[in-house]
XYZ file of N, CA, C and O in Angstrom:
624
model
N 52.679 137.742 -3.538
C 51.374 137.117 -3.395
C 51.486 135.636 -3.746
O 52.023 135.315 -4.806
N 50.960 134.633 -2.828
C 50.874 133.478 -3.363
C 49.447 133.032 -4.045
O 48.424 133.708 -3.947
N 49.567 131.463 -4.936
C 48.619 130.745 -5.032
C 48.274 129.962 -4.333
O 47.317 129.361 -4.819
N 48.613 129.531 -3.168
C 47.948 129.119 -2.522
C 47.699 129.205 -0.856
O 48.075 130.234 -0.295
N 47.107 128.199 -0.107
C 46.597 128.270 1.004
C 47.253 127.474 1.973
O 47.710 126.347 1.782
N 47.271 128.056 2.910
C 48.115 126.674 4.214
C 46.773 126.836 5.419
O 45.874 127.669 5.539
N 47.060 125.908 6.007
C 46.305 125.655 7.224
C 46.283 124.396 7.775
O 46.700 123.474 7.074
N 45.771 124.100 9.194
C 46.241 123.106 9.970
C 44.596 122.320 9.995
O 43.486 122.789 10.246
N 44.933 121.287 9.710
C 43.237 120.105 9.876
C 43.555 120.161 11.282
O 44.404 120.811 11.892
N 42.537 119.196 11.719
C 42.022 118.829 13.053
C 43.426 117.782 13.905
O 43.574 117.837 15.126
N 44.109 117.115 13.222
C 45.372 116.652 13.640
C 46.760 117.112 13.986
O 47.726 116.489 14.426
N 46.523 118.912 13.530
C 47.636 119.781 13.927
C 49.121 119.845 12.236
O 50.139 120.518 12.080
N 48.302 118.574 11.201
C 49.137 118.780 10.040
C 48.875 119.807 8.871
O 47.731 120.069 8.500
N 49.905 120.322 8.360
C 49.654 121.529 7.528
C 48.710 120.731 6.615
O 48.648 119.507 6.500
N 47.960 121.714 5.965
C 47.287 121.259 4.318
C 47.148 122.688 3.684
O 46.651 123.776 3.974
N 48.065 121.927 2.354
C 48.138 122.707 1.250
C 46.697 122.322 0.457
O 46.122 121.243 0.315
N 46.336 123.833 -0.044
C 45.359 123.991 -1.038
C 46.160 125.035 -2.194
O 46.634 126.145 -1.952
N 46.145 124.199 -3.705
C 46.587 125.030 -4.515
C 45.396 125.860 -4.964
O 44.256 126.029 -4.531
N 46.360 126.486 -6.387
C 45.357 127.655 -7.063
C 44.163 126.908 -7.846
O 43.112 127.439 -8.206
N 44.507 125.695 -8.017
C 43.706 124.980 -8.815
C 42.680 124.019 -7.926
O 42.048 123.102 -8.450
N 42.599 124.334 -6.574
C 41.641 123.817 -5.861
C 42.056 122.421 -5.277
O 41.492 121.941 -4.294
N 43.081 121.801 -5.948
C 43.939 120.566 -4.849
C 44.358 120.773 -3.445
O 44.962 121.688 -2.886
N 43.753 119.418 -2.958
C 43.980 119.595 -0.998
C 45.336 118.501 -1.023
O 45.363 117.431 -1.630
N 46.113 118.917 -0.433
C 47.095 118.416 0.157
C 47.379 118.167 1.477
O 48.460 118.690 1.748
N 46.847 117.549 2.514
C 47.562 116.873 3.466
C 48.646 116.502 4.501
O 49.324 115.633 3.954
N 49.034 116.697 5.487
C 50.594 116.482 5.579
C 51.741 117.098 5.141
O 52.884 116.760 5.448
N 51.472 117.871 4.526
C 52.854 118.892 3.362
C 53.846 119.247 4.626
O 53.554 119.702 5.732
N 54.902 118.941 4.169
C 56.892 119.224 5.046
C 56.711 120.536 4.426
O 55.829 120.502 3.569
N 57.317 121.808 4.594
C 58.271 122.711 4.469
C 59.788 122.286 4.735
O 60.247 121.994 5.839
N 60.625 122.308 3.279
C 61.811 121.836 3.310
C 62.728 123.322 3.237
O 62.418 124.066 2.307
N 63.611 123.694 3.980
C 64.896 124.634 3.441
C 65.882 124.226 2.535
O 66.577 123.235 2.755
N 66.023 125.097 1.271
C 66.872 124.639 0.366
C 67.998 125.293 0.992
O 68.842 125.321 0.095
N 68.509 125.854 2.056
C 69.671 126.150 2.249
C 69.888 126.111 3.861
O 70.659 127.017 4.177
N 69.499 125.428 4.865
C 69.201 125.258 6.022
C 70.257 126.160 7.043
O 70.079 126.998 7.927
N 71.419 125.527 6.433
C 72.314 126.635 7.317
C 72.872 128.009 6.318
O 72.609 129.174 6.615
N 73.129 127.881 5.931
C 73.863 129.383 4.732
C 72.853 130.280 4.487
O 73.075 131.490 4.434
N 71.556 129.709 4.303
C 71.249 131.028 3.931
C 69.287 130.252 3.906
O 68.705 129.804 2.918
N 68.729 130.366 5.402
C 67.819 129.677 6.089
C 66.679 130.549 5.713
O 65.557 130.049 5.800
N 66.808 131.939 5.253
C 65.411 132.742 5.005
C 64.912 132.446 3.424
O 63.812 132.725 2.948
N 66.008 131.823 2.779
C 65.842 131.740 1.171
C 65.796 130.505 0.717
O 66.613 129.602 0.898
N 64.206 130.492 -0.247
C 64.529 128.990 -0.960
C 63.587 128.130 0.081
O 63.862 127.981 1.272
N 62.597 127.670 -0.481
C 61.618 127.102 0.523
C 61.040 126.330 -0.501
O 60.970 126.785 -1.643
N 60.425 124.695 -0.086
C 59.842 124.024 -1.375
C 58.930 123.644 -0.290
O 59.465 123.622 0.818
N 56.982 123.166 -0.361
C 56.725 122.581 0.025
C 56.632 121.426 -0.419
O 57.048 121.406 -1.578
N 56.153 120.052 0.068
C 56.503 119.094 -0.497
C 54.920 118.019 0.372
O 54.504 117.846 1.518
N 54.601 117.645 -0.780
C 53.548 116.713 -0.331
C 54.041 115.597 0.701
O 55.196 115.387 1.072
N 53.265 115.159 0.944
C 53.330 113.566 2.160
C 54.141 112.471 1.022
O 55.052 111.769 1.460
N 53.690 112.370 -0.651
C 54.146 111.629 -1.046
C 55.405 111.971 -2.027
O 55.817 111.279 -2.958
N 55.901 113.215 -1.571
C 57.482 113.765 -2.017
C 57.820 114.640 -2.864
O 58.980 114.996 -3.074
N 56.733 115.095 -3.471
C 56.293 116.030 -4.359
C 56.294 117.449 -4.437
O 55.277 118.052 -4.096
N 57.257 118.042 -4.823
C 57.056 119.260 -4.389
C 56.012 120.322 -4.799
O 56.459 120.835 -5.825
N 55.133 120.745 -4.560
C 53.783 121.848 -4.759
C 53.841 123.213 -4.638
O 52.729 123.652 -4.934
N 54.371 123.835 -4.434
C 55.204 125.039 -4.207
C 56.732 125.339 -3.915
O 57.406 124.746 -3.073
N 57.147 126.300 -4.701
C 58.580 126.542 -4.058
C 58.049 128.118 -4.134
O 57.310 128.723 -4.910
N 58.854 128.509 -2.844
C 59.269 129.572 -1.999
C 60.552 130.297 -1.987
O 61.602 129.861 -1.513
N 60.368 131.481 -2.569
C 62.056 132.295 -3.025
C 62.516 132.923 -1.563
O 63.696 133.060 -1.239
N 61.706 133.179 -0.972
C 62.147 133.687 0.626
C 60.874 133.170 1.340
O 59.836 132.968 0.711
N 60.987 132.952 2.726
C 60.214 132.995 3.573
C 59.604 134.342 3.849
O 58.396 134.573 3.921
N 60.334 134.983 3.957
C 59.689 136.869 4.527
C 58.822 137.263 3.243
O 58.459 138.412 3.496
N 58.267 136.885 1.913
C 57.583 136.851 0.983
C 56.167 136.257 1.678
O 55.202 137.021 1.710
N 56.050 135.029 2.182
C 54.795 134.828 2.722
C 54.204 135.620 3.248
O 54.747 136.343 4.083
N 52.366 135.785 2.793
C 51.770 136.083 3.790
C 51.919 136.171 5.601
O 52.759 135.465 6.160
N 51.120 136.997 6.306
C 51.712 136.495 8.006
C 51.216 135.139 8.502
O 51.775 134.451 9.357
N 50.215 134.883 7.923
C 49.387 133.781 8.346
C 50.167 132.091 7.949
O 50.407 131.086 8.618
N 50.346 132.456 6.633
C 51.136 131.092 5.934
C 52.772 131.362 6.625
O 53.265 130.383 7.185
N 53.266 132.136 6.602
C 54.793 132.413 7.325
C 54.757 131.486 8.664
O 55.482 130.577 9.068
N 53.588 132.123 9.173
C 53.492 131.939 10.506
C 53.593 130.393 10.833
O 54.401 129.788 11.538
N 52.706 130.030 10.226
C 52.713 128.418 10.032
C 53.882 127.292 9.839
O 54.227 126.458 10.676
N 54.491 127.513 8.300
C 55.779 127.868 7.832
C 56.812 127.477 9.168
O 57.346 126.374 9.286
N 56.939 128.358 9.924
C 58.108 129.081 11.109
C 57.767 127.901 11.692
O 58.673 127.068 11.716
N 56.447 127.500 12.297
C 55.678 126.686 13.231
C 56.775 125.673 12.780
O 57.826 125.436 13.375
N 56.396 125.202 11.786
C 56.439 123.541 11.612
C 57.892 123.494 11.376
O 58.432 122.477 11.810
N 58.746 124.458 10.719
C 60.480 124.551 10.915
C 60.747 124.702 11.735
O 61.889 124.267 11.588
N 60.695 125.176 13.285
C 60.796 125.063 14.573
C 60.997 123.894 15.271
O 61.870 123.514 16.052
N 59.317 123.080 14.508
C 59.100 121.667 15.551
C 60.010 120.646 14.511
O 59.614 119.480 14.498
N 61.035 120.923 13.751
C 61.226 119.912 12.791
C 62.949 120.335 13.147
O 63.618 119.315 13.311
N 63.458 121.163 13.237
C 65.073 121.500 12.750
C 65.369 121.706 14.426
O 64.602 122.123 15.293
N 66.420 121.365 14.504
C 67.101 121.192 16.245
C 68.561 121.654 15.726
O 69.146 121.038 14.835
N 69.074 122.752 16.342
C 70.558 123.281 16.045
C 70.789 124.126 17.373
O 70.698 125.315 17.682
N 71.062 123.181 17.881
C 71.227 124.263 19.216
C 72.634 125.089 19.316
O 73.561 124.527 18.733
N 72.961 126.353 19.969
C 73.789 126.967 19.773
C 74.897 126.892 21.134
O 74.591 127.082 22.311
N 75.782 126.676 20.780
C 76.918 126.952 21.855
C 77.060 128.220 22.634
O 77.430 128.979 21.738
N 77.014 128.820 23.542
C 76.975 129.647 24.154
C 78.649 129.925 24.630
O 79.333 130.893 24.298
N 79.047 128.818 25.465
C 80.347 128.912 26.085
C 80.460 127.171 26.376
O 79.724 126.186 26.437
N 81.985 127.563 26.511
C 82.652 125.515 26.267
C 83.359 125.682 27.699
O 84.130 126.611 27.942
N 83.049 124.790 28.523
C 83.213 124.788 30.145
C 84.687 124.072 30.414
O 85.667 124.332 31.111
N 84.341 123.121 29.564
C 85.806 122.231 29.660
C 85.790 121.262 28.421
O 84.971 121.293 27.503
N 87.105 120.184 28.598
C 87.073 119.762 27.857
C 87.921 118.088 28.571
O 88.802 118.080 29.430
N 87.434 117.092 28.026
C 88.391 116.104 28.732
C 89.730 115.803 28.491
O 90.548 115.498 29.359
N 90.004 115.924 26.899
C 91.364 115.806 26.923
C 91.725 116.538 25.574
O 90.711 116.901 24.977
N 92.707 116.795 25.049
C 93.192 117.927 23.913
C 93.631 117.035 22.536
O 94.486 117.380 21.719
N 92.916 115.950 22.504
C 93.386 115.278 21.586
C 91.616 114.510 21.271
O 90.753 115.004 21.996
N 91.216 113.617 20.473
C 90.175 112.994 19.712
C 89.932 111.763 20.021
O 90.984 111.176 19.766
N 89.321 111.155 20.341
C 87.605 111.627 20.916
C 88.133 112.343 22.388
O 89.164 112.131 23.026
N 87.109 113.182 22.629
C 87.116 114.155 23.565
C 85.405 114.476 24.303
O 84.387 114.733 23.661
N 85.513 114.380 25.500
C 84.531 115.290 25.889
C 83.986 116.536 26.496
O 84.142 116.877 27.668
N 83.199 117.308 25.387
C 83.034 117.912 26.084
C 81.841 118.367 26.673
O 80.739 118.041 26.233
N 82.071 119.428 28.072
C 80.895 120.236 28.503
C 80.530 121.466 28.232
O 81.255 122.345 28.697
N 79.568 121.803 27.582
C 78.893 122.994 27.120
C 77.974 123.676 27.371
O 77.014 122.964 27.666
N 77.649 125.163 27.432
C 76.177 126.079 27.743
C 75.618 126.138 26.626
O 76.353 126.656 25.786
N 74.475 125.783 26.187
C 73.665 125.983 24.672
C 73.283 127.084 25.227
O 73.651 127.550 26.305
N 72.271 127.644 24.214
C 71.196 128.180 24.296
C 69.607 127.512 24.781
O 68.557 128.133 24.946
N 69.864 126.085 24.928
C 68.922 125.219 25.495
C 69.261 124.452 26.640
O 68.609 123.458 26.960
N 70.517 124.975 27.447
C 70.955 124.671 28.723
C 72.461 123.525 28.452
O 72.905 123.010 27.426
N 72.865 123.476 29.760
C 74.127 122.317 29.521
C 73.846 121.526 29.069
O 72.709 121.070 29.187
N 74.791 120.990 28.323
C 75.195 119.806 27.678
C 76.710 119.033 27.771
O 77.708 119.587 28.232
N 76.683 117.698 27.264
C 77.766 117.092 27.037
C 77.796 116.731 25.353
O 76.789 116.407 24.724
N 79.208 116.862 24.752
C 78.955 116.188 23.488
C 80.525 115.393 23.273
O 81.543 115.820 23.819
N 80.509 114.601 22.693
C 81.749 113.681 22.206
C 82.166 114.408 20.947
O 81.307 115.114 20.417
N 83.253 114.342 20.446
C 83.734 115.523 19.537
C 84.811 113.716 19.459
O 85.546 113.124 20.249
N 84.303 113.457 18.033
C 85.362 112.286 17.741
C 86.864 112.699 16.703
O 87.956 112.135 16.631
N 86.397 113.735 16.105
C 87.387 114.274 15.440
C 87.564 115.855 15.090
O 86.705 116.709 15.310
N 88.679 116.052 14.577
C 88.243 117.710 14.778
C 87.855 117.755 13.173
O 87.388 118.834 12.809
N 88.005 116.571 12.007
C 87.286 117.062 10.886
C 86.007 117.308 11.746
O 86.059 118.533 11.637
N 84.662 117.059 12.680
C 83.889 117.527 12.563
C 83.823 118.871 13.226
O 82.841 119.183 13.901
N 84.628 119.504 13.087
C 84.578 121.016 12.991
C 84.417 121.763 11.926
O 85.426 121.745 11.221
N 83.709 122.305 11.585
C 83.712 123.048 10.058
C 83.300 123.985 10.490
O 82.563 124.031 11.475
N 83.847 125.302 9.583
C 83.442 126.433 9.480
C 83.196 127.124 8.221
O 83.862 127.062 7.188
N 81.754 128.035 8.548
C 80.188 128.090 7.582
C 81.532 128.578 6.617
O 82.673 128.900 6.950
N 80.911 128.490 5.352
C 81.054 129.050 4.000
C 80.606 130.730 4.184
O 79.488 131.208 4.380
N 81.708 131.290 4.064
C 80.895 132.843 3.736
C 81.283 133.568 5.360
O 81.523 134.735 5.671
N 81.239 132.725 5.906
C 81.319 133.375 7.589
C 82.769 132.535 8.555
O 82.437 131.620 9.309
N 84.113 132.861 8.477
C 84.802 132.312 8.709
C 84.661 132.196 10.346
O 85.221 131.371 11.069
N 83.716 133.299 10.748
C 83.835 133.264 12.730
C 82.751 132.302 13.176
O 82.405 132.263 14.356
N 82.048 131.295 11.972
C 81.036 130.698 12.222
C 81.870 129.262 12.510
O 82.978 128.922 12.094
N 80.999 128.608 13.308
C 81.661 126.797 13.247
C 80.205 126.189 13.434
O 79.243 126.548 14.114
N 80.436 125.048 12.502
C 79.074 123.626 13.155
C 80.009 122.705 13.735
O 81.045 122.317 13.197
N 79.472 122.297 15.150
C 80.578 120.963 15.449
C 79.327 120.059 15.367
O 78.152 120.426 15.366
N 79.889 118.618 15.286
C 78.876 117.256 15.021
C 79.641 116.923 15.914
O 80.864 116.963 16.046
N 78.126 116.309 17.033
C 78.797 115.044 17.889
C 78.997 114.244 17.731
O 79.387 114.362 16.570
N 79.097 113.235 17.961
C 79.293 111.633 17.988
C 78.047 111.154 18.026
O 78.062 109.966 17.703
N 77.102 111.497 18.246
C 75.828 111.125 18.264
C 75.064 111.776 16.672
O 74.133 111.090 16.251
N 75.328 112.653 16.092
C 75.288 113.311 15.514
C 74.140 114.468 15.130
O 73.657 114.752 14.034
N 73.951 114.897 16.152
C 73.941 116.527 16.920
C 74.658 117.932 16.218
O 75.691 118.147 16.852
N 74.546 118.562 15.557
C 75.048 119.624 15.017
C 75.092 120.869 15.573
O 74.882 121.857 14.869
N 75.338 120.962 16.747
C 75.372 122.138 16.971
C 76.354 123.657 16.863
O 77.563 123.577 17.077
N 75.877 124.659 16.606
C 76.386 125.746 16.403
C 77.079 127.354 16.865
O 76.386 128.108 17.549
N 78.404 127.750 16.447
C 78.754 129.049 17.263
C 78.487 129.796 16.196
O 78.865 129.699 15.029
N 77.743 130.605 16.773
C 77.173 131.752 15.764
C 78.838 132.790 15.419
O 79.222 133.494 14.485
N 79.127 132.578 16.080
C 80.343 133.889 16.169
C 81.047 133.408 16.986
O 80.809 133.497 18.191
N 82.075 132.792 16.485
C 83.515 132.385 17.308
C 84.184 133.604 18.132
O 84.624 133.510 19.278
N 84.175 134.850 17.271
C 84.483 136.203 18.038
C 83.918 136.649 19.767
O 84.524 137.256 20.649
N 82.853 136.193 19.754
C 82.103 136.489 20.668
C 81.639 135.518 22.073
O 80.779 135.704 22.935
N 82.573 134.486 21.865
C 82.950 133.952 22.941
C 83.425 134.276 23.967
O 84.058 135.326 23.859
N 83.417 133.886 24.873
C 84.305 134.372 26.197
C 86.348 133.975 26.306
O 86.795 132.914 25.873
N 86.835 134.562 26.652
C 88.371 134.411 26.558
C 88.638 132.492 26.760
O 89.431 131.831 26.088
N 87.870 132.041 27.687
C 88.353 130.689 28.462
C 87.549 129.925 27.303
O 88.051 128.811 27.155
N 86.617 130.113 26.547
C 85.929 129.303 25.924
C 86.926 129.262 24.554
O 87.573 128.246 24.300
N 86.980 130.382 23.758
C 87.953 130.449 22.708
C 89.624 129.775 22.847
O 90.369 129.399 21.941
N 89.872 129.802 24.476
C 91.096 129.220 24.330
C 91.313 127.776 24.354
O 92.409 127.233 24.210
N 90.029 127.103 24.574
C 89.607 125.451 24.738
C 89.454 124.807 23.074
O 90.002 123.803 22.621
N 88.237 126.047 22.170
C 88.848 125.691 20.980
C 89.625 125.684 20.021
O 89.698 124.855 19.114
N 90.483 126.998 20.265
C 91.327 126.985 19.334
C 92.233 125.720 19.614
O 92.876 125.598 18.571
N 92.556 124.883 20.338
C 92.922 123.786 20.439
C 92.560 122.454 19.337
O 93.244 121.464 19.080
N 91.328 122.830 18.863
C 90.914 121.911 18.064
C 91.056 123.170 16.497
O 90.282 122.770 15.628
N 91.245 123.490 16.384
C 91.158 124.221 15.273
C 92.362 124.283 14.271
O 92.278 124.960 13.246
């Protein structure tokens, strides 16, 4: 159960109302763990940086405040996911490549293979950073297609 209230004013921005009857304005929903562990650990945080609630899980919210919550982490966090890696320009750094997201083709510059990392806790996971700096993600290196896995293990 929480103390307090969420809801959207007439401008489409959240406002927090605490237990103590304070209106808040503008309030971010921040993830304290964005990639590792994205359902846990939630602070809201006033317009002027303040945090007014913290949140031990998201799935704890009400449906209504969740709902909201989800809304505004949606329109705020961009991680698009790699689907399959089409090609690649050359096998060495900077490189380009072409990719299927989950939000359609793309191109990304891959300047080094430090920006390859793979998640903590999940060794079949990778974030690559573009050159632009774009983070996008393979949920499961396993589950790639044969031609896609054999383009990165090149960088790996």
């Amino acid at each position: 159960m929480t103390d307090f209230q969420l809801s959207r004013n007439a401008l489409g921005r959240l406002v927090f109302i605490g237990a103590d009857g304070d209106v808040h304005e503008g309030i971010t929903p921040v993830r304290a763990f964005p990639i590792g562990a994205p359902d846990e650990g939630l602070s809201l945080v006033s317009a002027e940086g303040r945090e007014l609630a913290w949140v031990p899980r998201i799935a704890s919210l009400p449906p209504g405040p969740r709902a909201l919550v989800e809304e505004e982490l949606a329109s705020r966090e961009f991680t698009p996911e790699i689907k399959r890696l089409l090609q690649v320009s050359t096998f060495s750094t900077p490189s380009t490549w072409d990719v299927d997201t989950d939000r359609g083709p793309t191109q990304l510059v891959l300047k080094g293979e430090e920006d390859i990392r793979r998640l903590p806790g999940n060794r079949a996971a990778l974030l690559i950073t573009s050159g632009h700096g774009i983070v996008f993600k393979v949920p499961d290196l396993l589950a790639l297609d044969r031609h896609s896995k054999r383009l990165l293990e090149r960088f790996l």
